[in-house]
XYZ file of C-alpha atoms in Angstrom:
669
model
C -16.995 -23.624 -22.919
C -15.297 -23.870 -20.118
C -15.107 -26.885 -17.274
C -14.566 -26.916 -13.466
C -12.740 -29.233 -11.890
C -13.737 -28.995 -7.992
C -12.010 -31.916 -5.124
C -12.511 -32.166 -1.537
C -10.833 -34.952 -0.032
C -11.602 -37.438 -2.401
C -14.677 -36.282 -3.324
C -14.478 -34.831 -6.959
C -16.991 -32.916 -8.949
C -16.866 -31.630 -12.436
C -19.233 -28.777 -13.833
C -19.541 -27.179 -17.325
C -20.432 -23.320 -18.401
C -22.911 -21.799 -17.962
C -24.304 -22.358 -14.588
C -23.982 -21.595 -10.921
C -22.893 -23.803 -8.597
C -24.047 -23.767 -4.701
C -21.328 -24.666 -2.070
C -22.662 -25.138 1.932
C -23.886 -27.237 4.466
C -27.459 -27.239 2.935
C -28.843 -31.071 1.714
C -29.172 -29.360 -1.789
C -26.266 -27.603 -2.035
C -24.119 -28.993 -5.252
C -20.987 -29.492 -3.262
C -22.114 -30.403 0.423
C -20.184 -29.401 3.162
C -19.200 -31.038 6.444
C -17.329 -28.879 8.075
C -19.404 -26.749 11.709
C -17.789 -23.689 10.502
C -19.075 -23.215 6.967
C -22.554 -21.676 6.181
C -25.633 -23.731 5.018
C -25.722 -21.820 2.004
C -21.927 -20.489 2.014
C -20.331 -19.720 -1.619
C -21.328 -20.127 -5.258
C -19.554 -20.563 -8.437
C -20.586 -18.697 -11.158
C -19.851 -18.709 -14.530
C -19.839 -15.232 -15.944
C -19.092 -15.783 -19.782
C -15.320 -15.148 -19.883
C -14.430 -17.968 -16.854
C -15.648 -19.101 -13.509
C -15.724 -16.534 -10.370
C -15.985 -17.989 -6.982
C -18.426 -15.302 -4.605
C -18.826 -16.021 -1.030
C -22.813 -15.202 -0.349
C -22.480 -13.778 2.767
C -21.329 -16.848 4.848
C -20.448 -16.404 8.606
C -17.465 -18.501 9.161
C -16.090 -16.523 5.889
C -13.829 -18.164 2.793
C -10.364 -17.777 2.444
C -7.300 -17.680 -0.136
C -3.520 -18.004 1.718
C -4.954 -17.162 5.031
C -6.642 -14.018 3.754
C -10.837 -13.709 3.438
C -12.308 -12.943 0.322
C -15.839 -11.947 -0.831
C -14.962 -12.375 -4.969
C -12.056 -14.834 -6.776
C -11.970 -15.148 -10.398
C -10.569 -18.457 -11.440
C -7.604 -17.898 -13.575
C -5.742 -21.278 -12.074
C -5.824 -23.850 -9.908
C -6.634 -22.642 -6.432
C -7.095 -23.671 -2.402
C -9.729 -22.197 -0.492
C -11.235 -22.865 2.876
C -14.440 -22.584 3.813
C -14.627 -21.589 7.391
C -12.891 -20.807 9.838
C -9.709 -22.307 11.123
C -11.487 -25.859 11.109
C -13.050 -25.056 7.768
C -13.125 -27.476 5.057
C -10.250 -27.350 1.844
C -11.647 -27.262 -1.734
C -9.201 -27.337 -4.292
C -10.966 -25.310 -7.678
C -9.066 -26.295 -10.813
C -10.680 -24.249 -14.128
C -10.459 -26.252 -17.542
C -8.714 -23.707 -20.116
C -11.517 -23.292 -23.050
C -10.061 -25.070 -26.545
C -8.378 -22.621 -28.145
C -10.204 -21.093 -31.147
C -8.634 -21.978 -34.320
C -7.928 -18.801 -36.274
C -9.395 -18.852 -40.106
C -7.276 -18.973 -42.942
C -6.791 -15.453 -44.028
C -8.418 -13.769 -46.896
C -6.233 -11.824 -48.910
C -7.660 -8.354 -49.745
C -7.939 -7.657 -53.908
C -4.598 -6.496 -54.910
C -5.890 -2.450 -55.849
C -6.796 -2.507 -51.732
C -4.039 -1.773 -48.913
C -5.096 -4.103 -45.856
C -5.498 -1.917 -42.341
C -4.926 -3.516 -39.243
C -7.375 -1.583 -36.695
C -5.368 -0.167 -33.926
C -5.737 -2.899 -30.899
C -7.282 -5.649 -32.961
C -5.956 -9.208 -32.259
C -6.412 -12.928 -33.037
C -7.928 -15.663 -30.978
C -8.045 -15.460 -26.727
C -4.852 -17.577 -25.902
C -3.829 -18.227 -22.582
C -1.640 -15.639 -20.256
C 1.240 -15.776 -18.784
C 0.974 -18.570 -15.759
C -1.513 -20.056 -17.956
C -4.327 -17.022 -17.429
C -6.482 -17.193 -20.057
C -6.029 -13.777 -21.630
C -9.114 -11.751 -23.153
C -6.888 -9.898 -25.709
C -6.864 -6.662 -26.700
C -7.160 -3.574 -24.765
C -4.633 -1.241 -23.094
C -1.339 -3.496 -21.156
C -0.396 -2.515 -17.731
C 2.454 -0.389 -16.044
C 3.111 -1.071 -12.777
C 5.417 1.373 -10.221
C 6.340 -0.473 -6.949
C 9.941 0.158 -5.331
C 11.514 2.089 -7.587
C 11.077 -0.307 -10.523
C 8.685 -0.532 -13.274
C 7.298 -3.552 -15.274
C 5.028 -3.853 -18.303
C 2.236 -6.829 -18.798
C 0.315 -7.192 -22.128
C -3.299 -7.295 -22.462
C -5.230 -9.870 -20.379
C -3.223 -11.222 -17.845
C -3.401 -11.605 -13.946
C -0.913 -9.456 -12.022
C 0.006 -10.897 -8.528
C 0.908 -8.129 -6.090
C 2.255 -8.968 -2.976
C 5.829 -10.050 -0.574
C 5.822 -13.531 -2.059
C 8.508 -14.003 -4.301
C 6.361 -16.317 -6.707
C 4.224 -12.919 -7.444
C 4.817 -11.000 -10.851
C 5.122 -7.882 -8.636
C 7.123 -8.729 -5.414
C 6.750 -5.585 -2.646
C 8.819 -6.554 0.116
C 7.511 -4.470 3.346
C 5.488 -5.858 6.757
C 3.003 -3.843 5.637
C 1.747 -5.940 3.007
C 0.513 -9.283 3.228
C 2.306 -12.742 0.783
C -1.097 -12.038 -2.070
C -2.281 -8.773 -1.178
C -4.068 -7.952 -4.433
C -4.278 -8.971 -8.016
C -4.440 -6.925 -11.118
C -6.461 -8.507 -13.570
C -7.622 -8.060 -18.062
C -11.077 -8.017 -17.657
C -13.763 -7.775 -21.066
C -13.762 -4.258 -19.691
C -10.597 -3.708 -18.813
C -8.169 -3.744 -15.773
C -9.721 -4.671 -12.372
C -7.579 -4.019 -8.916
C -9.081 -7.158 -6.720
C -7.785 -6.650 -2.981
C -6.970 -10.226 -1.549
C -5.342 -8.819 1.934
C -7.066 -8.804 5.392
C -4.691 -5.269 6.085
C -6.477 -4.156 3.298
C -5.710 -1.596 0.371
C -6.416 2.528 0.353
C -7.300 4.857 -2.287
C -6.778 8.005 -1.190
C -8.616 7.519 2.576
C -11.202 5.051 1.216
C -10.344 1.050 1.667
C -10.504 -0.440 -1.718
C -11.844 -4.252 -2.259
C -11.973 -3.532 -5.914
C -11.758 -1.139 -9.253
C -11.544 -0.749 -12.303
C -8.706 1.170 -13.452
C -8.987 3.314 -15.936
C -6.428 6.522 -15.107
C -3.305 5.947 -13.573
C -4.092 4.968 -9.887
C -1.928 4.966 -7.157
C -2.492 2.749 -4.443
C -1.430 1.678 -0.344
C -1.470 -1.304 0.449
C -1.495 -1.883 4.214
C -2.388 1.117 5.560
C -4.095 4.255 4.390
C -0.673 6.680 4.849
C 2.113 4.414 6.115
C 1.331 1.536 3.896
C 3.788 0.396 0.406
C 2.625 3.051 -2.584
C 1.870 1.007 -5.839
C 1.324 3.095 -9.271
C -1.095 1.044 -11.611
C -1.413 2.246 -15.527
C -3.033 1.059 -17.884
C -1.409 2.014 -21.585
C -3.802 3.384 -23.895
C -3.156 5.313 -27.115
C -0.477 8.328 -26.899
C -4.175 10.452 -27.946
C -6.343 8.825 -25.355
C -3.362 10.034 -22.546
C -3.107 13.288 -23.930
C -6.443 14.058 -24.127
C -6.938 12.259 -20.129
C -3.407 14.675 -18.861
C -5.525 17.494 -20.324
C -8.552 16.968 -18.541
C -7.295 16.897 -15.774
C -5.248 20.064 -16.269
C -8.905 21.537 -17.123
C -9.739 20.073 -13.973
C -7.135 22.061 -12.008
C -7.512 25.337 -13.458
C -11.708 24.645 -12.459
C -10.086 23.952 -8.621
C -8.130 27.269 -8.642
C -10.468 29.578 -10.123
C -13.497 27.859 -7.540
C -10.968 29.172 -5.168
C -10.416 33.001 -5.935
C -13.982 32.871 -6.299
C -14.450 31.132 -2.931
C -11.811 34.659 -1.896
C -13.826 36.826 -3.545
C -17.092 36.093 -1.979
C -15.218 36.292 1.880
C -13.606 39.511 0.479
C -16.632 41.575 -1.376
C -19.865 39.939 -1.220
C -21.523 37.142 -3.626
C -22.544 39.364 -6.744
C -19.165 39.552 -8.104
C -18.599 35.505 -7.371
C -22.025 34.660 -9.561
C -20.977 36.995 -12.591
C -17.405 35.189 -12.418
C -19.295 31.701 -11.854
C -21.525 32.230 -14.589
C -19.709 33.945 -17.172
C -16.782 31.815 -17.588
C -16.083 30.699 -21.189
C -13.201 29.361 -21.184
C -13.789 25.914 -20.815
C -11.997 25.660 -17.148
C -15.001 26.222 -15.154
C -15.099 23.193 -13.533
C -18.477 23.039 -12.595
C -20.154 18.746 -11.014
C -20.815 18.060 -14.423
C -16.767 17.713 -15.013
C -16.181 15.376 -12.521
C -16.928 12.102 -12.297
C -18.783 10.383 -9.224
C -20.461 12.136 -6.296
C -19.960 15.793 -6.277
C -20.062 18.449 -3.225
C -23.836 19.553 -3.889
C -25.304 15.897 -4.144
C -23.005 14.670 -0.875
C -24.371 18.058 0.767
C -28.090 17.184 0.118
C -27.785 13.738 1.423
C -26.140 15.003 4.573
C -28.563 17.517 5.437
C -31.506 15.354 4.692
C -30.160 12.751 6.805
C -31.907 12.572 10.624
C -31.217 11.220 14.012
C -34.136 9.222 15.211
C -34.295 9.106 18.839
C -36.876 6.667 20.403
C -37.708 7.359 23.894
C -40.026 6.138 26.733
C -43.388 7.381 28.368
C -41.119 10.126 30.380
C -38.942 11.294 27.385
C -36.067 9.661 28.666
C -34.158 8.166 25.223
C -34.284 4.155 24.739
C -32.095 3.172 21.349
C -30.645 5.664 18.728
C -31.119 5.005 14.935
C -30.970 6.884 11.617
C -33.150 7.853 8.641
C -33.624 10.226 5.429
C -36.039 12.611 4.426
C -37.748 11.423 1.142
C -40.560 14.028 0.572
C -41.099 17.661 1.389
C -44.145 17.021 3.542
C -41.991 15.286 6.111
C -41.950 11.284 5.075
C -38.481 9.675 6.398
C -37.013 6.350 5.274
C -35.979 4.138 7.693
C -35.745 0.240 9.375
C -38.349 -1.162 10.980
C -36.289 -2.180 14.262
C -36.112 1.535 14.540
C -38.895 3.086 13.790
C -41.712 0.242 14.420
C -40.108 -2.711 16.230
C -42.934 -4.345 16.811
C -43.893 -4.711 13.175
C -44.971 -8.306 12.031
C -41.638 -10.130 10.843
C -39.589 -8.277 13.286
C -36.804 -11.131 14.524
C -36.775 -10.531 18.069
C -40.061 -8.329 17.812
C -39.746 -5.513 20.912
C -42.824 -3.000 21.985
C -42.707 0.296 20.317
C -41.133 3.268 21.521
C -43.797 5.685 23.219
C -42.533 8.401 20.866
C -40.026 9.236 18.040
C -37.865 12.105 18.185
C -36.329 13.621 15.055
C -32.948 15.540 15.233
C -32.046 17.085 11.852
C -28.134 17.446 10.532
C -26.630 20.712 10.809
C -24.488 22.576 8.069
C -21.893 22.916 10.021
C -20.038 19.040 10.277
C -18.796 19.287 14.010
C -21.736 20.473 15.109
C -24.408 18.073 16.497
C -27.764 17.421 15.425
C -30.426 18.738 17.418
C -34.189 17.274 18.117
C -36.537 19.462 16.351
C -39.499 17.549 15.601
C -41.170 14.526 16.290
C -42.422 11.199 14.296
C -44.546 8.755 13.796
C -44.700 5.219 12.348
C -47.202 5.506 9.493
C -46.750 2.297 7.487
C -43.666 -0.659 8.250
C -42.781 -4.322 6.515
C -41.102 -6.119 9.418
C -39.693 -8.786 7.394
C -38.029 -6.259 5.222
C -37.066 -4.181 8.040
C -38.470 -1.219 6.460
C -40.451 1.698 7.766
C -41.709 5.174 7.118
C -42.041 7.558 9.248
C -44.202 10.880 8.985
C -43.079 14.025 10.793
C -46.159 15.320 12.755
C -45.314 17.650 15.664
C -42.667 20.048 16.785
C -40.327 18.355 19.297
C -41.967 19.396 22.156
C -44.975 17.630 20.561
C -47.062 20.389 19.601
C -48.793 19.112 16.064
C -47.586 21.062 12.895
C -48.564 21.681 9.594
C -46.840 20.272 6.964
C -46.977 23.791 5.348
C -44.673 25.161 8.514
C -41.904 22.373 8.221
C -39.020 23.746 7.220
C -36.998 20.949 6.113
C -34.211 20.321 3.618
C -34.248 18.874 0.295
C -35.267 15.215 0.296
C -32.926 12.430 -1.178
C -34.285 11.307 -4.399
C -34.738 7.469 -4.483
C -32.570 5.740 -6.992
C -32.407 2.173 -9.045
C -30.972 -0.336 -6.898
C -31.279 -2.853 -9.560
C -28.489 -0.925 -11.347
C -26.331 -1.239 -9.270
C -22.812 -3.689 -9.928
C -20.209 -5.102 -7.776
C -17.153 -2.050 -7.455
C -19.913 0.826 -7.612
C -19.000 2.926 -4.887
C -21.621 3.929 -2.434
C -21.647 6.565 0.828
C -22.990 5.722 4.237
C -24.783 8.710 6.011
C -25.952 8.190 9.345
C -25.392 8.737 13.003
C -23.404 5.312 15.080
C -22.784 5.182 18.370
C -19.429 3.654 17.894
C -18.171 7.246 16.252
C -19.846 9.371 19.647
C -19.608 7.119 22.531
C -17.749 8.980 24.739
C -19.832 11.569 24.494
C -21.958 12.621 26.914
C -25.129 11.553 26.962
C -24.193 9.327 23.703
C -27.179 11.182 22.530
C -25.471 14.700 21.130
C -23.789 13.268 17.628
C -22.909 14.976 14.355
C -23.320 12.941 11.437
C -20.983 10.731 9.829
C -20.021 10.287 6.348
C -18.658 6.695 5.063
C -17.322 5.092 1.395
C -16.719 1.489 0.429
C -18.078 -0.332 -2.453
C -20.839 -3.075 -3.350
C -19.225 -6.054 -2.657
C -21.999 -8.664 -3.886
C -25.596 -9.271 -3.852
C -26.975 -11.685 -1.408
C -30.798 -13.746 -1.131
C -32.670 -14.011 1.872
C -34.896 -17.121 2.168
C -38.148 -14.742 3.239
C -37.792 -12.263 0.222
C -38.494 -12.726 -3.364
C -35.451 -12.212 -5.972
C -31.230 -12.176 -5.997
C -30.880 -9.102 -4.449
C -32.405 -9.139 -0.909
C -29.113 -7.538 0.278
C -26.563 -5.659 -0.966
C -23.286 -6.891 0.547
C -20.426 -3.984 1.363
C -17.468 -3.175 3.163
C -18.802 0.380 4.252
C -17.921 0.725 8.067
C -21.188 1.465 9.781
C -21.919 0.319 13.296
C -24.893 0.638 15.624
C -26.537 3.750 15.693
C -26.415 3.581 11.628
C -29.535 1.598 10.982
C -31.759 3.217 8.765
C -29.722 5.742 7.635
C -29.139 5.913 3.624
C -25.950 4.406 1.402
C -25.929 6.894 -1.920
C -24.838 6.400 -4.997
C -22.553 8.818 -7.061
C -25.605 10.298 -8.434
C -26.385 11.407 -5.047
C -29.669 9.140 -5.006
C -30.609 6.470 -2.232
C -30.002 2.988 -3.124
C -30.357 1.251 -0.109
C -30.902 1.787 3.376
C -28.409 0.717 6.383
C -29.728 -2.386 8.751
C -26.715 -4.868 9.665
C -23.450 -5.579 10.285
C -21.385 -8.666 10.321
C -17.700 -8.957 11.278
C -14.048 -9.613 9.599
C -13.200 -11.405 12.519
C -14.818 -14.630 13.807
C -16.999 -16.065 16.453
C -15.194 -18.844 17.103
C -15.367 -20.422 13.909
C -18.791 -18.582 12.737
C -17.385 -14.744 11.292
C -20.597 -13.121 12.743
C -20.392 -9.428 13.632
C -19.541 -7.719 16.746
C -21.868 -4.638 17.804
C -18.848 -2.659 16.355
C -17.355 -3.711 13.446
C -16.021 -2.309 10.154
C -15.935 -5.872 8.500
C -19.646 -6.674 6.237
C -22.193 -4.179 5.626
C -26.150 -5.382 4.810
C -28.043 -2.988 2.916
C -31.285 -3.540 2.232
C -31.848 -2.424 -1.664
C -34.379 0.923 -1.824
C -36.520 -0.812 -4.926
C -38.075 -3.459 -1.775
C -39.055 -0.094 -0.329
C -41.533 0.794 -3.494
C -44.685 -0.578 -1.584
C -44.072 0.845 1.790
C -43.495 4.323 0.100
C -45.971 4.469 -1.861
C -48.418 3.398 1.132
C -46.868 6.311 2.614
C -47.235 8.409 0.456
C -50.918 7.678 -0.208
C -51.431 8.244 3.426
C -50.482 5.378 5.186
C -51.241 2.295 6.707
C -50.262 1.613 10.324
C -51.694 -2.021 10.353
C -50.053 -2.970 7.274
C -48.120 -6.798 7.363
C -45.534 -7.488 5.038
C -46.546 -9.616 2.207
C -43.815 -12.231 3.048
C -44.619 -12.842 6.488
C -45.857 -16.629 5.478
C -42.631 -17.265 4.202
C -40.847 -16.163 7.049
C -38.972 -19.493 8.743
C -40.134 -20.193 12.940
C -37.943 -19.495 15.054
C -37.208 -22.381 17.335
C -39.280 -22.612 20.679
C -38.010 -22.356 23.988
C -34.204 -22.371 22.391
C -32.974 -22.123 25.863
C -35.185 -25.373 27.141
C -32.723 -27.433 24.988
C -29.659 -25.411 25.015
C -26.952 -23.777 27.692
C -24.762 -20.695 27.234
C -22.345 -19.227 29.791
C -19.591 -16.629 29.526
C -16.209 -17.584 29.166
C -13.847 -14.531 29.270
C -11.986 -12.139 26.730
C -9.033 -11.676 24.733
C -6.742 -9.319 22.329
C -7.216 -11.747 19.427
C -9.679 -13.834 19.526
C -8.353 -17.491 20.421
C -9.789 -19.135 22.859
C -11.141 -23.050 24.221
C -13.624 -21.227 26.334
C -12.126 -22.317 29.420
C -11.458 -19.260 31.199
C -14.528 -17.939 33.367
C -15.232 -15.007 34.278
C -18.726 -13.620 36.207
C -19.652 -10.342 37.723
C -18.637 -11.680 41.255
C -14.966 -12.083 40.105
C -14.300 -10.477 36.618
C -11.551 -11.599 34.293
C -8.685 -9.212 34.239
C -7.608 -8.022 30.732
C -3.849 -6.755 31.245
C -1.892 -4.260 28.614
C -4.878 -3.080 27.117
C -4.564 0.075 25.640
C -8.129 1.937 24.324
C -9.469 2.162 21.919
C -9.184 -1.327 20.538
C -10.513 -4.328 19.225
C -11.236 -7.040 21.841
C -12.965 -10.226 21.878
C -15.823 -11.582 24.442
C -16.181 -15.277 24.539
C -19.112 -17.550 24.781
C -19.576 -21.652 25.370
C -22.840 -22.255 23.402
C -24.073 -25.789 23.125
C -27.504 -27.307 21.991
C -28.737 -23.848 19.983
C -30.301 -24.534 17.401
C -29.874 -22.687 14.142
C -32.695 -20.029 13.191
C -32.681 -18.813 16.835
C -32.898 -14.853 17.382
C -30.221 -13.593 19.076
C -28.494 -9.566 20.427
C -25.266 -9.117 21.581
C -24.799 -5.754 23.698
C -22.090 -3.987 25.069
C -22.240 -1.638 28.145
C -19.702 0.006 30.239
C -19.376 -0.655 33.714
C -21.922 1.762 34.875
C -24.399 0.184 33.095
C -25.164 2.238 30.034
C -25.765 0.484 26.724
C -22.889 1.594 24.635
C -24.398 -0.384 21.450
C -26.298 -3.748 20.298
C -26.503 -6.241 17.656
C -29.202 -8.610 16.379
C -28.483 -11.557 14.401
C -29.552 -15.343 13.889
C -27.876 -18.540 15.099
C -26.105 -20.373 12.546
C -23.438 -22.332 13.977
C -25.251 -25.830 14.554
C -26.248 -26.803 17.926
C -23.216 -28.858 18.804
C -21.071 -26.821 21.481
C -19.021 -23.714 20.218
C -16.539 -21.647 21.606
C -18.057 -18.208 20.467
C -15.856 -14.971 20.226
C -17.264 -11.826 19.648
C -15.357 -8.748 18.053
C -15.720 -5.952 19.755
C -14.388 -2.521 19.131
C -14.010 -0.859 22.783
C -13.744 2.816 23.169
C -11.114 4.790 24.961
C -11.943 5.679 28.608
C -13.238 2.430 30.093
C -12.116 0.995 33.405
C -13.889 -2.273 31.683
C -16.792 -3.025 29.410
C -19.403 -6.264 29.787
C -20.680 -8.432 26.887
C -23.889 -9.880 26.927
C -25.342 -12.192 24.863
C -29.394 -12.235 25.151
C -31.124 -15.650 24.138
C -35.005 -15.326 24.217
C -35.482 -14.073 28.110
C -31.972 -15.021 28.994
C -28.985 -12.754 29.575
C -25.437 -14.043 29.878
C -23.533 -11.199 31.179
C -19.595 -11.428 30.140
C -17.487 -9.301 32.149
C -13.806 -7.251 32.196
C -11.581 -5.036 33.863
C -8.775 -3.477 31.938
C -5.899 -4.069 33.985
C-alpha cells in the first residue's frame, strides 16, 4: 500500500491506497478547490494497484501539467498540476514509494538438480531511475531520435521533449518542453502524450498507446514534426516471429494488388480462384491484420445515414447523423436529432415536421442523397438517444419494410468492454467538413479516429460510464453518428464536443472543436432499442427524468450578458464592444482558422442551459452546440473557440440563454 500526499497552499492531505480521491468545488469533494475556473467535479486521484493516477473527469477549465492540458497522468514522482485556467488552483502531488519488499533467503536446490533462471524473471520490485517505481520484468526499451539511440531498463519512465532534464531531449520547435512519456506498466510499455500540439501515428492523433512493436511517432505535426522511434526490446525469437509476420502481410498486400488488377483486366472468376486457393499462408485476409478491417469499416460507412430535419414546407431546419441497426429500417441517433421534444432534453424544442434519411454512397467523395423518410418511435431525452424507423420514401409515399433497399446493419457491441486507450472510429456528417458546400446539405460521410480518453459520470445517469470521453474530431452534424470499435461494432453514439481551448477559464466547447468528444455508450441504449424492436413507444419517458437536476428558473432575470468582441488568441478582458450596427473589424485573419468570440456574463446560475450558434453574414446557420453553464455566478469573460471556414467576410456568434440572444458580430479586415 502506498500513500499520496497532496498540498495546496497551506492545506495538506494524505490518502492511502486503495481508494478514489475526488477533487473539485463541490462541498463533498475530498480536496476542495476554491478557484472559480475549477469545476465542481474536476478530477480524481485513483489507485490502480500499481500506483496513483490523476484523471481529469471532464472538467470545463481543464487540468494542466507544465502548461500542457492533460486528461490522465500517472504519478511516478512529485508533480505540480493546475486545476482550471490561468487563474486556477495548483496542487502538489507527492506519491510516497511503497516499502521495498524484503527478498526471502534463497532456497538452495538439491545438489543433483541444476538451478534454472527463467527468462525475464526478476527479484523484488524497486525504484527505477529518477525515483520512478519500476515494475520489473518485461522488455527493455530502445528510443531513437535525432540520430541517437538510448536504451532503458524495464519499468522506468522515459520523458521526451525539449527540456534538457528529459531522458530523451529533442531540440525541435515543434516539440513541447515535455511532449510525451513512455512508461512501463504491468502490461508493458505505454506512450502517453503530454503536449498541446499532439503526437501522431501516421494520420491519427495519439493520446496514449500501448507499444507492442517498433513504433514511429511524429511529435507536433503528422508530417512535419520531429520523428521518434520507440522499440520494446523483446527476445530475439519473438522479434524474428514479428518480422516474419510482417513479411507475410507485405506479401499478402502484393498478392491482393495483383488480384485487383486481374479483376479489372479479366473479370472476377480468376480473381476468386486466386483468393480462395492460396495455400501459401500469404493470402493475408482480414483475420491476419489486427484492428479494424476494410470490410468492417465499409459496412459501418454504408450503414451511416445523414438525417435532415425539415419544416412543414419541406425546408431544412438542421441536420444530424444516425446508424442503421436493423434490416427493417431501425436507425439509432440522438434525441436532439430525432425527437428534441423528448422529456429531459435541455433545452427542449419542438419536433421537426419530418426527417429525411440520406444513404451514404459507396463512392467516398459522392454526397449522400435523401432516399427515405423516418419517424422517431422511441426516445430517451435524458440519455439523448432515440430510435427512428423508416416509414416512407423521400417523397413521403409509404413503403413496406420488405421493399427497403438498405445496407447491412452495424451490429451493437459491448461498451463495457472498452478500456482507456482503445481506438475508436467516428462516422457522421459534420457541418465543419462541408460548411462551404452550397446549401450545406450535399455532404459526404466523414470518418475520424481517436482513442478512449476516460469515462465520465452524469448526475442523473447511473454507473460510472455515463459518457465515453475521446479525442476524436467531431463537430456539429456528427450528432447521432456511430463510434465503432476495432471489430466494427457500434459502441457509442456521438453526442457533443468540448473544446481544448477555453471560454475564459472554463474550457467549454465551441460549435466546431477538435478537443474532447462526448460519446454516449451504446449499452445505455439497450432499453429503447428493445422497445423499438417490439414496435416502439412514442410516449416513452426516461426512467432517469426524476433524477435530472432542475434548471434555474428565469436565469436572465438575475443575470446579464453582452457581446465583447473577438480575438485570434483567446486573450481578452471583455473591454471590446461589437454590435450589429458597429461590428468589430479583426485584421490579419487568414481563413480557415480558429478564432474566439468573447461574452461578458454576470450572475448566471450554474446549470443554466445555453446554446452557442455561428452564422455567416447572410444569416445562415453554420453550426451550434448546446451546453450547461458551469462557471459560477461571478463576473466572467467567456471566450468561445470557433473554427471559422474560408470564404467568409465576417461572422456572427450568438449566445442563446432562455429567450435571450446575445449577438457578437465580426468583420475580417
